[in-house]
CSV table of N, CA and C in Angstrom, one decimal:
chain,number,residue,atom,x,y,z
E,235,MET,N,-40.6,-170.4,41.7
E,235,MET,CA,-39.8,-169.1,41.6
E,235,MET,C,-39.7,-168.8,40.0
E,236,LYS,N,-39.7,-169.7,39.1
E,236,LYS,CA,-39.6,-169.3,37.8
E,236,LYS,C,-40.9,-168.8,37.2
E,237,THR,N,-41.9,-169.1,37.7
E,237,THR,CA,-43.4,-168.7,37.2
E,237,THR,C,-43.4,-167.2,37.7
E,238,ARG,N,-42.9,-167.0,39.0
E,238,ARG,CA,-43.0,-165.5,39.5
E,238,ARG,C,-42.2,-164.5,38.6
E,239,VAL,N,-41.0,-165.0,38.2
E,239,VAL,CA,-40.2,-164.1,37.4
E,239,VAL,C,-40.9,-163.8,36.0
E,240,MET,N,-41.4,-165.1,35.4
E,240,MET,CA,-42.1,-164.9,34.2
E,240,MET,C,-43.3,-164.0,34.3
E,241,ALA,N,-44.0,-164.1,35.3
E,241,ALA,CA,-45.3,-163.2,35.7
E,241,ALA,C,-44.9,-161.9,35.8
E,242,ALA,N,-43.8,-161.5,36.4
E,242,ALA,CA,-43.4,-160.2,36.6
E,242,ALA,C,-43.0,-159.6,35.2
E,243,ILE,N,-42.2,-160.3,34.5
E,243,ILE,CA,-41.7,-159.9,33.2
E,243,ILE,C,-42.9,-159.6,32.3
E,244,LEU,N,-43.9,-160.6,32.3
E,244,LEU,CA,-45.0,-160.3,31.4
E,244,LEU,C,-45.8,-159.2,31.9
E,245,SER,N,-46.0,-158.9,33.2
E,245,SER,CA,-46.7,-157.7,33.7
E,245,SER,C,-46.1,-156.5,33.2
E,246,LEU,N,-44.7,-156.5,33.4
E,246,LEU,CA,-43.9,-155.5,32.8
E,246,LEU,C,-44.1,-155.0,31.4
E,247,VAL,N,-43.9,-156.1,30.5
E,247,VAL,CA,-44.2,-155.8,29.1
E,247,VAL,C,-45.6,-155.3,28.9
E,248,VAL,N,-46.7,-156.0,29.4
E,248,VAL,CA,-48.0,-155.5,29.1
E,248,VAL,C,-48.2,-154.1,29.7
E,249,THR,N,-47.6,-153.7,30.8
E,249,THR,CA,-47.7,-152.3,31.3
E,249,THR,C,-47.1,-151.3,30.4
E,250,LEU,N,-45.9,-151.7,29.9
E,250,LEU,CA,-45.2,-150.8,29.0
E,250,LEU,C,-45.9,-150.6,27.6
E,251,VAL,N,-46.4,-151.8,27.1
E,251,VAL,CA,-47.2,-151.7,25.9
E,251,VAL,C,-48.4,-150.8,26.0
E,252,LEU,N,-49.1,-150.9,27.2
E,252,LEU,CA,-50.3,-150.1,27.5
E,252,LEU,C,-49.9,-148.6,27.6
E,253,LEU,N,-48.9,-148.4,28.4
E,253,LEU,CA,-48.5,-147.0,28.6
E,253,LEU,C,-48.1,-146.3,27.3
E,254,PHE,N,-47.1,-146.9,26.6
E,254,PHE,CA,-46.6,-146.4,25.4
E,254,PHE,C,-47.7,-146.4,24.3
E,255,GLY,N,-48.5,-147.4,24.3
E,255,GLY,CA,-49.5,-147.3,23.2
E,255,GLY,C,-50.5,-146.3,23.4
E,256,GLY,N,-50.9,-146.1,24.8
E,256,GLY,CA,-51.8,-145.1,25.1
E,256,GLY,C,-51.3,-143.7,24.8
E,257,TYR,N,-50.1,-143.6,25.1
E,257,TYR,CA,-49.4,-142.2,24.7
E,257,TYR,C,-49.5,-141.9,23.3
E,258,PHE,N,-49.0,-142.9,22.4
E,258,PHE,CA,-49.1,-142.7,21.0
E,258,PHE,C,-50.2,-142.6,20.5
E,259,ALA,N,-51.3,-143.4,21.0
E,259,ALA,CA,-52.7,-143.2,20.4
E,259,ALA,C,-53.3,-141.9,20.9
E,260,TYR,N,-52.9,-141.5,21.9
E,260,TYR,CA,-53.3,-139.9,22.4
E,260,TYR,C,-52.8,-139.0,21.5
E,261,GLN,N,-51.5,-139.0,21.1
E,261,GLN,CA,-50.9,-137.9,20.1
E,261,GLN,C,-51.6,-138.2,19.0
E,262,TRP,N,-51.8,-139.4,18.4
E,262,TRP,CA,-52.4,-139.5,17.1
E,262,TRP,C,-53.8,-139.1,17.0
E,263,TRP,N,-54.8,-139.5,17.9
E,263,TRP,CA,-56.0,-139.1,17.8
E,263,TRP,C,-56.4,-137.8,18.5
E,264,ALA,N,-55.8,-137.3,19.5
E,264,ALA,CA,-56.2,-136.1,20.2
E,264,ALA,C,-55.3,-134.9,19.7
E,265,LEU,N,-54.2,-135.0,19.0
E,265,LEU,CA,-53.4,-134.0,18.5
E,265,LEU,C,-53.2,-134.1,17.1
E,266,LYS,N,-52.4,-135.1,16.6
E,266,LYS,CA,-52.1,-135.0,15.1
E,266,LYS,C,-53.3,-135.0,14.2
E,267,LYS,N,-54.3,-135.8,14.3
E,267,LYS,CA,-55.4,-135.9,13.5
E,267,LYS,C,-56.2,-134.5,13.4
E,268,PRO,N,-56.4,-133.9,14.6
E,268,PRO,CA,-57.3,-132.6,14.6
E,268,PRO,C,-56.5,-131.5,13.9
E,269,ILE,N,-55.1,-131.5,14.3
E,269,ILE,CA,-54.3,-130.4,13.6
E,269,ILE,C,-54.2,-130.5,12.1
E,270,GLU,N,-53.9,-131.8,11.7
E,270,GLU,CA,-54.0,-132.2,10.2
E,270,GLU,C,-55.3,-131.7,9.5
E,271,ALA,N,-56.3,-131.9,10.2
E,271,ALA,CA,-57.6,-131.7,9.7
E,271,ALA,C,-57.9,-130.2,9.6
E,272,MET,N,-57.5,-129.4,10.6
E,272,MET,CA,-57.6,-128.0,10.6
E,272,MET,C,-56.6,-127.3,9.5
E,273,LEU,N,-55.5,-127.8,9.5
E,273,LEU,CA,-54.6,-127.4,8.5
E,273,LEU,C,-54.8,-127.7,7.1
E,274,THR,N,-55.5,-128.8,6.7
E,274,THR,CA,-55.7,-129.1,5.4
E,274,THR,C,-57.0,-128.2,4.8
E,275,HIS,N,-57.7,-127.7,5.7
E,275,HIS,CA,-58.8,-126.7,5.3
E,275,HIS,C,-58.5,-125.3,5.3
E,276,GLU,N,-57.2,-125.1,5.7
E,276,GLU,CA,-56.7,-123.6,5.7
E,276,GLU,C,-56.3,-123.2,4.1
E,277,PRO,N,-56.9,-122.2,3.7
E,277,PRO,CA,-56.9,-121.8,2.4
E,277,PRO,C,-55.2,-121.2,2.0
E,278,HIS,N,-54.8,-121.7,0.9
E,278,HIS,CA,-53.6,-121.3,0.4
E,278,HIS,C,-52.4,-121.8,1.2
E,279,PHE,N,-52.6,-123.0,2.0
E,279,PHE,CA,-51.6,-123.4,2.9
E,279,PHE,C,-51.6,-125.0,2.6
E,280,GLN,N,-50.3,-125.5,2.4
E,280,GLN,CA,-50.3,-127.0,2.2
E,280,GLN,C,-49.3,-127.6,3.2
E,281,LEU,N,-49.7,-128.5,4.1
E,281,LEU,CA,-49.0,-129.2,5.1
E,281,LEU,C,-47.9,-130.1,4.5
E,282,VAL,N,-46.7,-129.9,4.9
E,282,VAL,CA,-45.7,-130.6,4.4
E,282,VAL,C,-45.3,-131.8,5.4
E,283,GLU,N,-45.2,-131.3,6.7
E,283,GLU,CA,-44.8,-132.2,7.6
E,283,GLU,C,-45.3,-131.7,9.0
E,284,LEU,N,-45.7,-132.7,9.8
E,284,LEU,CA,-46.3,-132.3,11.2
E,284,LEU,C,-45.6,-133.4,12.1
E,285,ARG,N,-44.8,-132.8,13.0
E,285,ARG,CA,-44.1,-133.7,14.1
E,285,ARG,C,-44.5,-133.3,15.5
E,286,ILE,N,-45.0,-134.2,16.3
E,286,ILE,CA,-45.3,-133.9,17.6
E,286,ILE,C,-44.4,-134.5,18.5
E,287,GLU,N,-43.8,-133.7,19.3
E,287,GLU,CA,-42.9,-134.2,20.4
E,287,GLU,C,-43.5,-133.8,21.8
E,288,PRO,N,-42.9,-134.3,22.7
E,288,PRO,CA,-43.5,-134.2,24.1
E,288,PRO,C,-43.5,-132.8,24.6
E,289,ASP,N,-42.7,-131.9,24.1
E,289,ASP,CA,-42.6,-130.6,24.4
E,289,ASP,C,-42.9,-129.4,23.3
E,290,ARG,N,-43.0,-129.9,22.0
E,290,ARG,CA,-43.1,-129.1,21.0
E,290,ARG,C,-43.9,-129.8,19.8
E,291,VAL,N,-44.6,-128.9,19.2
E,291,VAL,CA,-45.2,-129.2,17.9
E,291,VAL,C,-44.6,-128.6,16.7
E,292,TRP,N,-44.1,-129.2,15.8
E,292,TRP,CA,-43.4,-128.7,14.7
E,292,TRP,C,-44.1,-128.9,13.4
E,293,ILE,N,-44.4,-127.8,12.7
E,293,ILE,CA,-45.2,-127.8,11.5
E,293,ILE,C,-44.3,-127.3,10.3
E,294,LYS,N,-44.2,-127.9,9.2
E,294,LYS,CA,-43.5,-127.4,8.1
E,294,LYS,C,-44.6,-127.3,6.8
E,295,ALA,N,-44.6,-126.1,6.1
E,295,ALA,CA,-45.7,-125.9,5.1
E,295,ALA,C,-45.3,-125.2,4.0
E,296,ASN,N,-45.8,-125.3,3.0
E,296,ASN,CA,-45.7,-124.5,1.8
E,296,ASN,C,-46.8,-123.6,1.7
E,297,THR,N,-46.9,-122.5,0.9
E,297,THR,CA,-48.0,-121.5,0.8
E,297,THR,C,-47.9,-121.2,-0.7
E,298,ASP,N,-49.1,-120.8,-1.2
E,298,ASP,CA,-49.3,-120.3,-2.5
E,298,ASP,C,-49.2,-118.8,-2.5
E,299,PRO,N,-49.2,-118.2,-3.6
E,299,PRO,CA,-48.8,-116.6,-3.6
E,299,PRO,C,-50.1,-115.9,-3.1
E,300,ALA,N,-51.3,-116.6,-3.0
E,300,ALA,CA,-52.4,-115.9,-2.3
E,300,ALA,C,-52.5,-115.9,-0.9
E,301,PHE,N,-51.5,-116.7,-0.3
E,301,PHE,CA,-51.5,-116.7,1.4
E,301,PHE,C,-50.9,-115.2,1.7
E,302,SER,N,-51.6,-114.8,2.8
E,302,SER,CA,-51.5,-113.4,3.4
E,302,SER,C,-50.7,-113.8,4.8
E,303,PHE,N,-49.5,-113.7,4.7
E,303,PHE,CA,-48.6,-114.3,5.8
E,303,PHE,C,-49.0,-113.3,7.1
E,304,THR,N,-49.0,-111.9,6.9
E,304,THR,CA,-49.3,-111.1,8.0
E,304,THR,C,-50.7,-111.3,8.5
E,305,ASN,N,-51.5,-111.7,7.7
E,305,ASN,CA,-52.9,-111.7,8.1
E,305,ASN,C,-53.2,-113.2,8.7
E,306,GLN,N,-52.9,-114.2,8.0
E,306,GLN,CA,-53.2,-115.6,8.3
E,306,GLN,C,-52.2,-116.2,9.3
E,307,PHE,N,-51.0,-116.0,9.3
E,307,PHE,CA,-49.9,-116.7,10.1
E,307,PHE,C,-50.3,-116.4,11.5
E,308,PRO,N,-50.5,-115.2,12.0
E,308,PRO,CA,-50.7,-115.0,13.6
E,308,PRO,C,-51.9,-115.9,14.0
E,309,TYR,N,-52.9,-115.8,13.3
E,309,TYR,CA,-54.3,-116.5,13.6
E,309,TYR,C,-54.1,-118.1,13.4
E,310,LEU,N,-53.3,-118.5,12.6
E,310,LEU,CA,-53.0,-120.0,12.4
E,310,LEU,C,-52.1,-120.4,13.6
E,311,ASN,N,-51.3,-119.6,13.9
E,311,ASN,CA,-50.4,-120.0,15.0
E,311,ASN,C,-51.1,-120.0,16.4
E,312,LYS,N,-52.1,-119.1,16.6
E,312,LYS,CA,-52.9,-119.0,17.8
E,312,LYS,C,-53.7,-120.3,17.8
E,313,ARG,N,-54.4,-120.7,16.7
E,313,ARG,CA,-55.3,-121.8,16.6
E,313,ARG,C,-54.5,-123.1,16.9
E,314,VAL,N,-53.3,-123.2,16.5
E,314,VAL,CA,-52.6,-124.4,16.8
E,314,VAL,C,-52.2,-124.5,18.3
E,315,LYS,N,-51.7,-123.3,18.8
E,315,LYS,CA,-51.4,-123.3,20.2
E,315,LYS,C,-52.6,-123.6,21.1
E,316,ASN,N,-53.8,-123.2,20.7
E,316,ASN,CA,-54.8,-123.5,21.6
E,316,ASN,C,-55.2,-125.1,21.5
E,317,MET,N,-54.8,-125.7,20.4
E,317,MET,CA,-55.1,-127.1,20.4
E,317,MET,C,-54.0,-128.0,21.2
E,318,VAL,N,-52.8,-127.5,21.2
E,318,VAL,CA,-51.8,-128.3,21.9
E,318,VAL,C,-51.4,-128.0,23.4
E,319,GLY,N,-52.1,-127.0,23.8
E,319,GLY,CA,-51.9,-126.6,25.2
E,319,GLY,C,-50.6,-126.1,25.5
E,320,GLU,N,-49.8,-126.7,26.4
E,320,GLU,CA,-48.5,-126.1,27.0
E,320,GLU,C,-47.3,-126.3,26.1
E,321,ARG,N,-47.5,-127.1,25.0
E,321,ARG,CA,-46.3,-127.5,24.0
E,321,ARG,C,-46.0,-126.1,23.2
E,322,ALA,N,-44.7,-125.9,23.1
E,322,ALA,CA,-44.3,-125.0,22.1
E,322,ALA,C,-44.6,-125.4,20.6
E,323,VAL,N,-44.9,-124.3,19.9
E,323,VAL,CA,-45.3,-124.4,18.6
E,323,VAL,C,-44.2,-123.7,17.8
E,324,THR,N,-43.8,-124.5,16.7
E,324,THR,CA,-43.0,-123.9,15.6
E,324,THR,C,-43.6,-124.2,14.2
E,325,ILE,N,-44.0,-123.1,13.7
E,325,ILE,CA,-44.4,-123.2,12.2
E,325,ILE,C,-43.3,-122.8,11.2
E,326,GLN,N,-42.9,-123.6,10.5
E,326,GLN,CA,-41.8,-123.2,9.3
E,326,GLN,C,-42.6,-123.1,8.0
E,327,LEU,N,-42.7,-122.0,7.4
E,327,LEU,CA,-43.2,-121.8,6.2
E,327,LEU,C,-42.1,-121.8,5.1
E,328,VAL,N,-42.1,-122.5,4.0
E,328,VAL,CA,-41.0,-122.6,3.1
E,328,VAL,C,-41.3,-121.4,2.2
E,329,ASP,N,-40.5,-120.4,2.4
E,329,ASP,CA,-40.7,-119.1,1.5
E,329,ASP,C,-39.8,-119.3,0.2
E,330,LYS,N,-39.9,-118.5,-0.7
E,330,LYS,CA,-39.3,-118.6,-2.0
E,330,LYS,C,-38.5,-117.4,-2.3
E,331,PRO,N,-37.6,-117.2,-1.7
E,331,PRO,CA,-36.9,-115.7,-1.9
E,331,PRO,C,-36.0,-116.0,-3.2
E,332,ASP,N,-35.7,-114.7,-3.8
E,332,ASP,CA,-34.9,-114.6,-4.8
E,332,ASP,C,-33.7,-113.8,-4.4
E,333,PRO,N,-32.6,-113.6,-5.0
E,333,PRO,CA,-31.6,-112.7,-4.5
E,333,PRO,C,-31.8,-111.3,-4.4
E,334,VAL,N,-32.9,-110.7,-5.0
E,334,VAL,CA,-33.3,-109.4,-4.8
E,334,VAL,C,-33.9,-109.2,-3.2
E,335,LEU,N,-34.9,-110.3,-3.0
E,335,LEU,CA,-35.6,-110.1,-1.8
E,335,LEU,C,-34.6,-110.4,-0.6
E,336,ASN,N,-33.6,-111.3,-0.8
E,336,ASN,CA,-32.5,-111.5,0.2
E,336,ASN,C,-31.7,-110.2,0.4
E,337,ARG,N,-31.4,-109.5,-0.6
E,337,ARG,CA,-30.6,-108.3,-0.4
E,337,ARG,C,-31.5,-107.3,0.2
E,338,ALA,N,-32.7,-107.1,-0.1
E,338,ALA,CA,-33.6,-106.2,0.3
E,338,ALA,C,-33.8,-106.5,1.9
E,339,TRP,N,-34.0,-107.7,2.4
E,339,TRP,CA,-33.9,-108.1,3.8
E,339,TRP,C,-32.6,-107.7,4.5
E,340,ASN,N,-31.5,-108.0,3.8
E,340,ASN,CA,-30.4,-107.6,4.6
E,340,ASN,C,-30.2,-106.1,4.7
E,341,ARG,N,-30.8,-105.3,3.8
E,341,ARG,CA,-30.7,-103.9,4.0
E,341,ARG,C,-31.6,-103.4,5.1
E,342,MET,N,-32.8,-104.0,5.0
E,342,MET,CA,-33.8,-103.5,5.9
E,342,MET,C,-33.9,-104.0,7.4
E,343,VAL,N,-33.1,-105.1,7.6
E,343,VAL,CA,-33.2,-105.8,9.0
E,343,VAL,C,-32.4,-105.0,9.9
E,344,PHE,N,-31.4,-104.2,9.6
E,344,PHE,CA,-30.8,-103.2,10.7
E,344,PHE,C,-31.8,-102.2,11.2
E,345,GLY,N,-32.6,-101.6,10.3
E,345,GLY,CA,-33.6,-100.6,10.6
E,345,GLY,C,-34.8,-101.3,11.6
E,346,ILE,N,-35.1,-102.5,11.2
E,346,ILE,CA,-36.2,-103.2,11.9
E,346,ILE,C,-35.6,-103.5,13.3
E,347,GLU,N,-34.4,-104.2,13.5
E,347,GLU,CA,-33.9,-104.5,14.7
E,347,GLU,C,-33.6,-103.2,15.6
E,348,GLU,N,-33.2,-102.3,14.9
E,348,GLU,CA,-32.9,-100.9,15.8
E,348,GLU,C,-34.3,-100.5,16.4
E,349,GLY,N,-35.4,-100.6,15.6
E,349,GLY,CA,-36.7,-100.1,16.0
E,349,GLY,C,-37.2,-101.0,17.2
E,350,LEU,N,-37.0,-102.4,17.0
E,350,LEU,CA,-37.3,-103.4,18.1
E,350,LEU,C,-36.5,-103.2,19.3
E,351,VAL,N,-35.3,-103.0,19.2
E,351,VAL,CA,-34.5,-102.9,20.5
E,351,VAL,C,-34.7,-101.6,21.2
E,352,ASN,N,-35.1,-100.4,20.5
E,352,ASN,CA,-35.3,-99.1,21.0
E,352,ASN,C,-36.8,-99.1,21.3
E,353,ALA,N,-37.6,-100.0,21.0
E,353,ALA,CA,-39.1,-99.9,21.1
E,353,ALA,C,-39.7,-98.8,20.5
E,354,ARG,N,-38.9,-98.3,19.2
E,354,ARG,CA,-39.6,-97.4,18.3
E,354,ARG,C,-40.3,-98.2,17.2
E,355,TYR,N,-41.3,-98.6,17.6
E,355,TYR,CA,-42.0,-99.5,16.5
E,355,TYR,C,-42.4,-98.6,15.4
E,356,SER,N,-42.8,-97.5,15.5
E,356,SER,CA,-43.3,-96.6,14.3
E,356,SER,C,-42.0,-96.5,13.3
E,357,GLN,N,-40.9,-96.5,13.6
E,357,GLN,CA,-39.8,-96.5,12.7
E,357,GLN,C,-39.7,-97.7,11.8
E,358,ILE,N,-40.2,-98.8,12.2
E,358,ILE,CA,-40.0,-100.0,11.3
E,358,ILE,C,-40.6,-99.9,10.0
E,359,PRO,N,-42.0,-99.5,9.9
E,359,PRO,CA,-42.5,-99.3,8.6
E,359,PRO,C,-41.9,-98.4,7.7
E,360,LYS,N,-41.2,-97.4,8.2
E,360,LYS,CA,-40.7,-96.3,7.4
E,360,LYS,C,-39.2,-96.9,7.0
E,361,SER,N,-38.6,-97.6,7.7
E,361,SER,CA,-37.3,-98.4,7.3
E,361,SER,C,-37.5,-99.3,6.2
E,362,VAL,N,-38.7,-100.0,6.4
E,362,VAL,CA,-39.1,-101.1,5.4
E,362,VAL,C,-39.4,-100.6,4.2
E,363,ASP,N,-40.4,-99.5,4.2
E,363,ASP,CA,-40.7,-98.8,3.0
E,363,ASP,C,-39.7,-98.2,2.1
E,364,THR,N,-38.8,-97.6,2.9
E,364,THR,CA,-37.6,-96.9,2.1
E,364,THR,C,-36.8,-98.1,1.1
E,365,VAL,N,-36.5,-99.1,1.7
E,365,VAL,CA,-35.7,-100.3,1.0
E,365,VAL,C,-36.7,-100.9,0.0
E,366,ALA,N,-38.0,-101.0,0.3
E,366,ALA,CA,-38.9,-101.7,-0.6
E,366,ALA,C,-39.2,-100.8,-2.0
E,367,LYS,N,-39.2,-99.6,-1.6
E,367,LYS,CA,-39.5,-98.6,-2.8
E,367,LYS,C,-38.2,-98.7,-3.6
E,368,SER,N,-37.1,-98.6,-3.1
E,368,SER,CA,-35.9,-98.4,-3.8
E,368,SER,C,-35.5,-99.8,-4.6
E,369,MET,N,-36.2,-100.9,-4.0
E,369,MET,CA,-35.9,-102.2,-4.7
E,369,MET,C,-37.1,-102.8,-5.5
E,370,GLN,N,-38.0,-101.9,-5.5
E,370,GLN,CA,-39.4,-102.2,-6.2
E,370,GLN,C,-39.9,-103.6,-5.8
E,371,ILE,N,-40.2,-103.7,-4.5
E,371,ILE,CA,-40.9,-104.9,-3.9
E,371,ILE,C,-42.0,-104.6,-3.1
E,372,ARG,N,-43.0,-105.6,-3.1
E,372,ARG,CA,-44.1,-105.2,-2.2
E,372,ARG,C,-43.9,-105.9,-0.8
E,373,TYR,N,-44.6,-105.2,0.2
E,373,TYR,CA,-44.2,-105.7,1.5
E,373,TYR,C,-45.6,-105.6,2.4
E,374,ASP,N,-45.6,-106.4,3.4
E,374,ASP,CA,-46.7,-106.1,4.4
E,374,ASP,C,-46.1,-106.4,5.7
E,375,ILE,N,-46.4,-105.7,6.7
E,375,ILE,CA,-45.9,-105.8,8.2
E,375,ILE,C,-47.1,-105.6,9.1
E,376,THR,N,-47.1,-106.6,10.1
E,376,THR,CA,-48.0,-106.5,11.2
E,376,THR,C,-47.3,-107.0,12.4
E,377,MET,N,-48.1,-106.7,13.6
E,377,MET,CA,-47.4,-107.0,14.9
E,377,MET,C,-48.4,-107.3,15.9
E,378,ASP,N,-48.3,-108.3,16.7
E,378,ASP,CA,-49.2,-108.6,17.8
E,378,ASP,C,-48.4,-108.2,19.0
E,379,ASP,N,-48.8,-108.9,20.2
E,379,ASP,CA,-48.2,-108.5,21.4
E,379,ASP,C,-46.9,-109.2,21.7
E,380,GLN,N,-46.5,-110.2,20.7
E,380,GLN,CA,-45.2,-110.9,21.0
E,380,GLN,C,-44.3,-110.8,19.6
E,381,PHE,N,-44.8,-110.6,18.6
E,381,PHE,CA,-43.9,-110.7,17.4
E,381,PHE,C,-44.2,-109.6,16.3
E,382,LEU,N,-43.3,-109.3,15.4
E,382,LEU,CA,-43.4,-108.7,14.4
E,382,LEU,C,-43.3,-109.5,13.1
E,383,TYR,N,-44.3,-109.5,12.2
E,383,TYR,CA,-44.2,-110.3,11.1
E,383,TYR,C,-44.1,-109.3,9.9
E,384,VAL,N,-42.9,-110.0,9.0
E,384,VAL,CA,-42.7,-109.2,7.8
E,384,VAL,C,-42.9,-110.0,6.5
E,385,GLU,N,-43.5,-109.6,5.4
E,385,GLU,CA,-43.8,-110.4,4.3
E,385,GLU,C,-43.3,-109.4,3.2
E,386,LEU,N,-42.3,-110.1,2.2
E,386,LEU,CA,-41.9,-109.3,1.1
E,386,LEU,C,-42.3,-110.2,-0.1
E,387,HIS,N,-42.5,-109.4,-1.1
E,387,HIS,CA,-43.0,-110.1,-2.4
E,387,HIS,C,-42.4,-109.4,-3.5
E,388,ARG,N,-42.0,-110.3,-4.7
E,388,ARG,CA,-41.4,-109.8,-5.8
E,388,ARG,C,-41.7,-110.8,-6.9
E,389,GLY,N,-42.7,-110.5,-7.5
E,389,GLY,CA,-43.2,-111.5,-8.5
E,389,GLY,C,-43.6,-112.7,-7.8
E,390,PRO,N,-43.3,-114.0,-8.2
E,390,PRO,CA,-43.7,-115.1,-7.6
E,390,PRO,C,-42.8,-115.5,-6.4
E,391,HIS,N,-41.8,-114.7,-6.0
E,391,HIS,CA,-40.9,-115.0,-4.9
E,391,HIS,C,-41.5,-114.3,-3.7
E,392,THR,N,-41.2,-115.0,-2.5
E,392,THR,CA,-41.7,-114.4,-1.2
E,392,THR,C,-40.8,-114.9,-0.2
E,393,LEU,N,-40.6,-113.8,0.8
E,393,LEU,CA,-39.7,-114.1,2.0
E,393,LEU,C,-40.6,-113.7,3.1
E,394,TYR,N,-40.6,-114.6,4.0
E,394,TYR,CA,-41.4,-114.3,5.5
E,394,TYR,C,-40.4,-114.4,6.5
E,395,ARG,N,-40.5,-113.4,7.5
E,395,ARG,CA,-39.9,-113.4,8.8
E,395,ARG,C,-40.8,-113.0,9.9
E,396,VAL,N,-40.5,-113.7,11.1
E,396,VAL,CA,-41.1,-113.4,12.3
E,396,VAL,C,-39.9,-113.1,13.3
E,397,LEU,N,-40.1,-111.8,13.8
E,397,LEU,CA,-39.1,-111.4,14.8
E,397,LEU,C,-39.8,-111.2,16.2
E,398,PRO,N,-39.2,-111.5,17.3
E,398,PRO,CA,-39.7,-111.3,18.6
E,398,PRO,C,-39.7,-109.8,18.9
E,399,LEU,N,-40.8,-109.2,19.6
E,399,LEU,CA,-40.9,-107.9,19.9
E,399,LEU,C,-39.9,-107.5,21.1
E,400,HIS,N,-39.6,-108.5,22.0
E,400,HIS,CA,-39.0,-108.1,23.3
E,400,HIS,C,-37.5,-108.2,23.2
E,401,LYS,N,-36.7,-107.3,23.6
E,401,LYS,CA,-35.3,-107.1,23.4
E,401,LYS,C,-34.7,-108.5,24.0
E,402,SER,N,-35.1,-109.1,25.0
E,402,SER,CA,-34.2,-110.3,25.4
E,402,SER,C,-34.3,-111.5,24.5
E,403,ASN,N,-35.4,-111.4,23.5
E,403,ASN,CA,-35.4,-112.4,22.5
E,403,ASN,C,-35.0,-112.0,21.1
E,404,SER,N,-34.6,-110.8,21.0
E,404,SER,CA,-34.1,-110.2,19.8
E,404,SER,C,-32.8,-110.6,19.3
E,405,GLY,N,-32.5,-110.6,18.0
E,405,GLY,CA,-31.2,-111.0,17.5
E,405,GLY,C,-30.1,-110.0,17.7
E,406,VAL,N,-30.6,-108.8,18.0
E,406,VAL,CA,-29.6,-107.7,18.3
E,406,VAL,C,-29.3,-107.8,19.8
E,407,LYS,N,-28.0,-107.9,20.4
E,407,LYS,CA,-27.8,-107.7,21.8
E,407,LYS,C,-27.1,-106.5,22.2
E,408,ASP,N,-27.5,-106.0,23.2
E,408,ASP,CA,-26.9,-104.7,23.8
E,408,ASP,C,-25.6,-105.1,24.6
E,409,ASN,N,-24.6,-104.5,24.2
E,409,ASN,CA,-23.2,-104.9,24.8
E,409,ASN,C,-23.0,-104.0,26.0
E,410,GLY,N,-23.8,-103.0,26.3
E,410,GLY,CA,-23.5,-102.1,27.3
E,410,GLY,C,-24.3,-102.3,28.7
């Protein structure tokens, strides 16, 4: 009887080691290493942290002043999503805002959100341009089928924002 219990426990331990070892090996060789390899070759982009969870891939990165957020970020996001399949992807870029950029963002966010909620997308660049000119900052805006990408620059300082296009995901809620 004792040998059967020991055999059962041993087979359970071996099975668990194989299952979990295989899972972690898969994450390492099939996901983490290819993503790291792709991101390390991305110009003006420095990987800080990469976490792979069962339902999400989380990336934290620094950028240098030559990084074009509105051009490179959507492309980078799509490439990572193609590599990870059904997992959600979160890419957090460490921006370097100063008080002027934060004030500018706080002034322009209402016009941006109003344009998103009312689907008046042509109003968004006008709203951003008005604030950017008055505060002497450079900006770039682009949009794809899901998100609006806003990039603000003032000297060495940057501020990046990604906003969902669809009202259900927006930060502004309709109370009516």
